[in-house]
Coordinates of C-alpha atoms in Angstrom, one line a residue:
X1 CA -20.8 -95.0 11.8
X2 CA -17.2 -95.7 10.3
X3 CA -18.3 -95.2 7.0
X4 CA -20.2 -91.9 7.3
X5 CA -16.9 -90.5 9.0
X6 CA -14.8 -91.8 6.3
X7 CA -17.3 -90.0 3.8
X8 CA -17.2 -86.4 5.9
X9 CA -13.4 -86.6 6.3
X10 CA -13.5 -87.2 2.6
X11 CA -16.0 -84.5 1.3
X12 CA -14.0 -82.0 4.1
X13 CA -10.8 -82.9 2.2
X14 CA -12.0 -82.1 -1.4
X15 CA -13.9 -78.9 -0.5
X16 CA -12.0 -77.2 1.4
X17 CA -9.5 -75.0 -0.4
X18 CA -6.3 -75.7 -0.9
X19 CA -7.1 -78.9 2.0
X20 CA -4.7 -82.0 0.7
X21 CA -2.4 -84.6 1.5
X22 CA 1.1 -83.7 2.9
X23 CA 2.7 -82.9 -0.4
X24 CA 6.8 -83.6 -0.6
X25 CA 9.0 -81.5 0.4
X26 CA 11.6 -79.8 -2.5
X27 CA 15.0 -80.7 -1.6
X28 CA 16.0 -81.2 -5.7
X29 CA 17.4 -77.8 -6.7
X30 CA 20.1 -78.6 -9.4
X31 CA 18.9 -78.9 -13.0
X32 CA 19.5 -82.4 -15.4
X33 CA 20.5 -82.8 -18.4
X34 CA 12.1 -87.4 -22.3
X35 CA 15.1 -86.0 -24.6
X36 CA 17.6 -84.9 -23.4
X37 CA 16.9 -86.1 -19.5
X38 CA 18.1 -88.3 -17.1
X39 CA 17.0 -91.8 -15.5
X40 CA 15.3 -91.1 -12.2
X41 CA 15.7 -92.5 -9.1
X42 CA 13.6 -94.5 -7.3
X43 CA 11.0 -92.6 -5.3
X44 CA 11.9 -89.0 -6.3
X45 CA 8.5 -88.5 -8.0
X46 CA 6.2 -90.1 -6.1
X47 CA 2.9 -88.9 -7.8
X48 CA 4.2 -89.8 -11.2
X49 CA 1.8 -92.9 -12.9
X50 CA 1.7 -94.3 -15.9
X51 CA -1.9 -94.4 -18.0
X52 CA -2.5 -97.5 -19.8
X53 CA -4.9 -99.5 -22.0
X54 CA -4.5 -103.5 -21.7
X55 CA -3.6 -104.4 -25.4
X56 CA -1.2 -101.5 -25.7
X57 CA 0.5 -100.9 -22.8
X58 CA 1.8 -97.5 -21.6
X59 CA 0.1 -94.2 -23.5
X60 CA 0.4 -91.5 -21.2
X61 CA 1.7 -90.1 -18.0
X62 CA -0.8 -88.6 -14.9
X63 CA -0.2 -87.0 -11.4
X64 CA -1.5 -88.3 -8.2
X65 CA -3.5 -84.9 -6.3
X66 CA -5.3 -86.9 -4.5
X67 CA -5.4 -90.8 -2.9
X68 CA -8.4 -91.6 -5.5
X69 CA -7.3 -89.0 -8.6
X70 CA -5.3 -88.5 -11.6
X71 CA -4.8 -85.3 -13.1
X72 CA -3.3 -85.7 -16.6
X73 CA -4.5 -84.9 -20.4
X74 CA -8.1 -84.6 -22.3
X75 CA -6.3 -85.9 -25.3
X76 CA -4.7 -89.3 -23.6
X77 CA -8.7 -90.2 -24.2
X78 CA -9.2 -89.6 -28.0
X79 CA -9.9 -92.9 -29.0
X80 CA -12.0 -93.6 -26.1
X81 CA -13.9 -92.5 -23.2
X82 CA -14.7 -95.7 -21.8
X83 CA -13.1 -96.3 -18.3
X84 CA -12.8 -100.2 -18.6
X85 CA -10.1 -99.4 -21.3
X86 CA -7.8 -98.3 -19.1
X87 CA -5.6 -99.0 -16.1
X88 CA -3.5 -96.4 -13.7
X89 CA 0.1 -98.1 -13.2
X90 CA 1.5 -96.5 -9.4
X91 CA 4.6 -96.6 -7.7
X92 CA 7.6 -97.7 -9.6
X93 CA 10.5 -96.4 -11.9
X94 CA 9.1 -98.4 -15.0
X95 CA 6.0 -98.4 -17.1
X96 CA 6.2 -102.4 -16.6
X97 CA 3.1 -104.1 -15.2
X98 CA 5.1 -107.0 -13.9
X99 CA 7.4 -104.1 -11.8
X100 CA 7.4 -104.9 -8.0
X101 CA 6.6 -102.4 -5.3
X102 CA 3.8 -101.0 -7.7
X103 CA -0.2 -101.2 -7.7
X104 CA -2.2 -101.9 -11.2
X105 CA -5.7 -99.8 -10.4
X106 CA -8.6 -99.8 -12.3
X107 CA -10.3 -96.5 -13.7
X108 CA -14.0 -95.9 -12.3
X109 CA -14.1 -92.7 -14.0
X110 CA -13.3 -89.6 -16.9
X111 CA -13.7 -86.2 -16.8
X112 CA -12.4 -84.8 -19.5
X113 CA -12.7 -80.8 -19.6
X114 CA -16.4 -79.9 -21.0
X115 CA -15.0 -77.1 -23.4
X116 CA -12.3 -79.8 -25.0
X117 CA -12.4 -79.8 -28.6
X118 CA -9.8 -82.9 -29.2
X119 CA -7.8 -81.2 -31.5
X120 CA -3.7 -80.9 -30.8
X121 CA -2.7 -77.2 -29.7
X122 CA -6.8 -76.6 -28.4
X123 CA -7.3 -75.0 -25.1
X124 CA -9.0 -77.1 -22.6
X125 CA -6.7 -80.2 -22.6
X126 CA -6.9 -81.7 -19.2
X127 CA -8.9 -84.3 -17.4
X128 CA -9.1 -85.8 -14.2
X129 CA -9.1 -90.4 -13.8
X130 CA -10.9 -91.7 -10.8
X131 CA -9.5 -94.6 -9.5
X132 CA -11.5 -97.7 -9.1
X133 CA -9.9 -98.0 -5.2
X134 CA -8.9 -95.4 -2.7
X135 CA -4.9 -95.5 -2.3
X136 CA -3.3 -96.3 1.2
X137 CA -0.5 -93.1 2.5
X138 CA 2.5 -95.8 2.0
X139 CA 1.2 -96.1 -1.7
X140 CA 2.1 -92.5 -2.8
X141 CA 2.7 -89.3 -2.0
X142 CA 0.4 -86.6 -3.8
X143 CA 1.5 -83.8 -5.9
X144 CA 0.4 -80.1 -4.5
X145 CA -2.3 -78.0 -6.6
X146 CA -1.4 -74.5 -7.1
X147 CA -3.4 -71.9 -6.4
X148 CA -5.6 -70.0 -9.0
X149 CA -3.7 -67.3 -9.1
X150 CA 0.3 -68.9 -8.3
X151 CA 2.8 -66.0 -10.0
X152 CA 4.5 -68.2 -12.3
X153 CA 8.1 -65.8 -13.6
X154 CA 9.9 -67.0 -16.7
X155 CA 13.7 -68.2 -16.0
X156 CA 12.0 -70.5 -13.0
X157 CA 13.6 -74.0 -13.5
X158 CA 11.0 -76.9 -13.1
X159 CA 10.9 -80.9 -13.9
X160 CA 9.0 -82.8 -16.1
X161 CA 9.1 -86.7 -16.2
X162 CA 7.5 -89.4 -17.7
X163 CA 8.4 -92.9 -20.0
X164 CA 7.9 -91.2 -23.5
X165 CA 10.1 -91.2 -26.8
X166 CA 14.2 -90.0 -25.6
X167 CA 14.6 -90.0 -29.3
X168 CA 11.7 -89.1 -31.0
X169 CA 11.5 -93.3 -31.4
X170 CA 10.8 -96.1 -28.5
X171 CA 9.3 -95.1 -25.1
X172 CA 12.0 -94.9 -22.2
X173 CA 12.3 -98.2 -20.1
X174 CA 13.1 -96.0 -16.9
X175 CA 11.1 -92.8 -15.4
X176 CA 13.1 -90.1 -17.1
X177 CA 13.4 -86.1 -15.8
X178 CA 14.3 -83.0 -17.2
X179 CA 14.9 -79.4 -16.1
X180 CA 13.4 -76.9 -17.8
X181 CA 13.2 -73.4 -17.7
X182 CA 9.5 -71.7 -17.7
X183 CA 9.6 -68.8 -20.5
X184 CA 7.4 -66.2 -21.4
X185 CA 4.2 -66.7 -23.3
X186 CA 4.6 -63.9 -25.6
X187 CA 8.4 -65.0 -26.2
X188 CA 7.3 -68.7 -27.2
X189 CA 4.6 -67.3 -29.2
X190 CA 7.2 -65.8 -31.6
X191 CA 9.6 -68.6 -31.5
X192 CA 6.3 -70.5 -33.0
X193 CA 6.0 -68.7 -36.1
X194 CA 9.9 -68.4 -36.8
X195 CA 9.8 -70.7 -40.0
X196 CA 5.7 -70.9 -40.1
X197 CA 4.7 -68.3 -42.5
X198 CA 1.6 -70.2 -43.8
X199 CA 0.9 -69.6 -39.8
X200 CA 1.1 -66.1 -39.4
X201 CA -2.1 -65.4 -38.1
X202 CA -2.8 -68.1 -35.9
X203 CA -2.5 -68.3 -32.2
X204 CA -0.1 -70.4 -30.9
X205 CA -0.1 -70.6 -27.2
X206 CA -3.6 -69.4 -26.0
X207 CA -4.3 -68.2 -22.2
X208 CA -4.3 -71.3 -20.8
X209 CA -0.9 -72.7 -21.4
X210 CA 2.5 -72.8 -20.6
X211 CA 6.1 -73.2 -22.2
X212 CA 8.8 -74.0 -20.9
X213 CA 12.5 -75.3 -22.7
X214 CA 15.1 -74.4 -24.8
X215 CA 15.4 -72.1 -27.7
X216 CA 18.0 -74.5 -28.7
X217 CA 16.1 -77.6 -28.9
X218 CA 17.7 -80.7 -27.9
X219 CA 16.2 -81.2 -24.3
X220 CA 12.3 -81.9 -24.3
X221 CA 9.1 -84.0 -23.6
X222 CA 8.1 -86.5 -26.4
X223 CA 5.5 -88.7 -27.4
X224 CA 3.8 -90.5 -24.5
X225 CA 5.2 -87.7 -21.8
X226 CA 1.9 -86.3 -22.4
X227 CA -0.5 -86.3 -19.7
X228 CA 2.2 -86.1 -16.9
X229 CA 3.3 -83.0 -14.7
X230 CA 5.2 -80.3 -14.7
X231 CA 6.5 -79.5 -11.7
X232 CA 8.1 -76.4 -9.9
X233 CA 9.6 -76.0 -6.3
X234 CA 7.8 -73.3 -4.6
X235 CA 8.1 -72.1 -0.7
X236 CA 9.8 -75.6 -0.1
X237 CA 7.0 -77.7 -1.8
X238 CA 6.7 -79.4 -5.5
X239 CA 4.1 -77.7 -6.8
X240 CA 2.1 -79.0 -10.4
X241 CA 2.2 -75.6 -12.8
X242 CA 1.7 -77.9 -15.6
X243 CA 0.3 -80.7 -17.6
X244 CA 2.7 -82.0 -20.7
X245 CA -0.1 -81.4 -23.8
X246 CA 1.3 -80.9 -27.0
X247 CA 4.5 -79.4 -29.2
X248 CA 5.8 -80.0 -33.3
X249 CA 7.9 -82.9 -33.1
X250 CA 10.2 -83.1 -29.9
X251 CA 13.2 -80.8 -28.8
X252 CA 13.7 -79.1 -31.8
X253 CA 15.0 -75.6 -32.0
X254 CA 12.3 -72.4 -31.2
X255 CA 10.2 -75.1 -30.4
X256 CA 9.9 -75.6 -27.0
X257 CA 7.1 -77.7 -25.0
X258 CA 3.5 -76.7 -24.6
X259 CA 2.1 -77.4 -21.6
X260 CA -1.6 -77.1 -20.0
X261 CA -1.3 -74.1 -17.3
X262 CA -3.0 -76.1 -14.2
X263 CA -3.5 -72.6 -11.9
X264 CA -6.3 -72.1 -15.0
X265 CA -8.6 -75.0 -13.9
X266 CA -7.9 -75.7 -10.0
X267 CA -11.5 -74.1 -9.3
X268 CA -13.1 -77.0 -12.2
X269 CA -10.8 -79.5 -10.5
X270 CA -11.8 -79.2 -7.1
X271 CA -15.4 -78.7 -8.0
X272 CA -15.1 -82.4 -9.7
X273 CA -13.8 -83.8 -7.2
X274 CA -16.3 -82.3 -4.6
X275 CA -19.2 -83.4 -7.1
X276 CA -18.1 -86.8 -7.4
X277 CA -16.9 -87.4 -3.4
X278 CA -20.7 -88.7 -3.0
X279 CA -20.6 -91.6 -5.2
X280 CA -17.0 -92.7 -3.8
X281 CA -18.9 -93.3 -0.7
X282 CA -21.5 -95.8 -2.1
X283 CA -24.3 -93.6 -2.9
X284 CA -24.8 -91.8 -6.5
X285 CA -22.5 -90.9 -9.3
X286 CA -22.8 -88.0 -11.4
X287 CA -24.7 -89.9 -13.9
X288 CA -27.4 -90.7 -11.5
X289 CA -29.1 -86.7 -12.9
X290 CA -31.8 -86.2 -10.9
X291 CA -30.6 -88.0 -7.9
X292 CA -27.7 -86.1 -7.4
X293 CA -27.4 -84.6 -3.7
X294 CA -25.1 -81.6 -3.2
X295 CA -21.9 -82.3 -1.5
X296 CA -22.3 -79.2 0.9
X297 CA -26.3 -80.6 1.5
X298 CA -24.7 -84.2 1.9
X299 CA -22.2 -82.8 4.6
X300 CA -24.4 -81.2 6.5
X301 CA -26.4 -84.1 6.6
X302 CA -23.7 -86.6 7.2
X303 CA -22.5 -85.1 10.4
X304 CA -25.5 -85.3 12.4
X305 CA -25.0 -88.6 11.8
X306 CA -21.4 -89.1 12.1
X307 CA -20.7 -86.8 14.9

């Protein structure tokens, strides 16, 4: 009887909108000064996790949205879609595995965005980890979704953080985290193809993405940032407006970061996690095909059970 419950709280949780965790309050206003950033302290991003592979170590950065799910990068998985590669690092201010206070989870599962064409600057880069165990409340806090249609308005300072490359060299040892100003698309177009006239008809930033930096250079994500969130403080609660994905070299001037534009794909991230809430529970995955049951058939069968 437990368990059925467990799976209708569960399915109730992932389908109904804009239904999550209690997300952290914003109570970090002031900007920094990752290049360019700033150590952070401990337990001021609590979704922040590091995305691993055994032999390697850290490779990319992810988000917490949920006490089983990652949100982070398509392109963290070019060389390989195969869950047992990888490992989800939580809780901590290091990328160390040895770090106390922090949980080394296997990945069940990855859903990369169909559409993907794993090439750098292509639309679609995002994908979503399941976790091979379900995370307790005093493990992490989650980060909030936004909504599909969350007014975004260029000048807004938000945060990015991860362990990549402060120099455009070695990962960071400590979480770092920037402020950044969000900037107009149109604007960061241009500031793309000042100095790129072999480039002049291509499209930079397409309709799913997001910049945000400096005209200036010198403060940016780098190299192994990718795949973690961009963050904003909206109506008193860190909301995730973006996913770090791709830029030409790092802080460099008219060059600013490129970020997946998350209010784009909240619809295909809640329907993944509502198609996938069945096989969490012990019955079928997604790759079961024919056996699939619908989550909303599955609910109204579980609670003449449960209830």
């Amino acid at each position: 009887m437990e368990s059925w419950a467990r799976c209708v709280f569960l399915l109730l949780l992932q389908l109904l909108p804009g239904k999550q965790s209690s997300c952290l309050h914003s109570g970090r206003q002031n900007a920094g000064k990752i290049v360019g950033g700033q150590d952070a302290l401990e337990g001021q991003w609590p979704w922040q996790v590091s995305l691993g592979i055994a032999e390697e170590g850290h490779i990319c950065g992810g988000a917490l949205i949920h006490e089983r799910w990652v949100l982070t990068a398509a392109h963290c998985f070019r060389r390989s879609l195969n869950p047992s590669l990888y490992y989800v690092k939580v809780g901590g201010l290091t990328a160390s595995l040895s770090e106390p206070q922090s949980t080394i989870v296997a990945v069940r599962n990855i859903s990369v965005y169909p559409t993907y064409l794993w090439e750098d600057g292509t639309s679609g880069d995002i994908a979503l980890v399941q976790l091979g165990i379900l995370l307790r409340p005093s493990q992490f806090t989650p980060i909030c979704l936004p909504e599909a249609h969350t007014p975004l308005t260029p000048g807004t300072v938000c945060w990015v953080t991860g362990w990549g490359s402060t120099q455009e060299r070695e990962f960071a040892s400590v979480l770092q985290e920037l402020a950044v100003p969000l900037l107009d698309s149109e604007e960061c177009e241009k500031m793309y193809h000042i100095r790129e006239t072999s480039q002049s008809g291509k499209r930079f930033i397409q309709a799913d993405m997001l910049c945000a930096g400096f005209v200036e250079g010198r403060k940016d994500a780098c190299q192994g940032d990718s795949g973690g969130p961009l963050v904003c403080a909206i109506n008193g609660s860190w909301i995730q407006v973006g996913i770090t994905s791709w830029g030409i070299g790092c802080a460099r001037p008219y060059r600013p970061g490129v970020y997946t534009w998350v209010p784009a794909y909240v619809d295909w991230i809640r329907r993944t996690l509502a198609e996938n809430a069945f096989g969490a529970c012990g019955g079928h995955s997604r790759a079961s095909g024919a056996s699939q049951i619908s989550p909303l058939v599955f609910l109204a069968f579980a609670l003449q059970w449960a209830l």
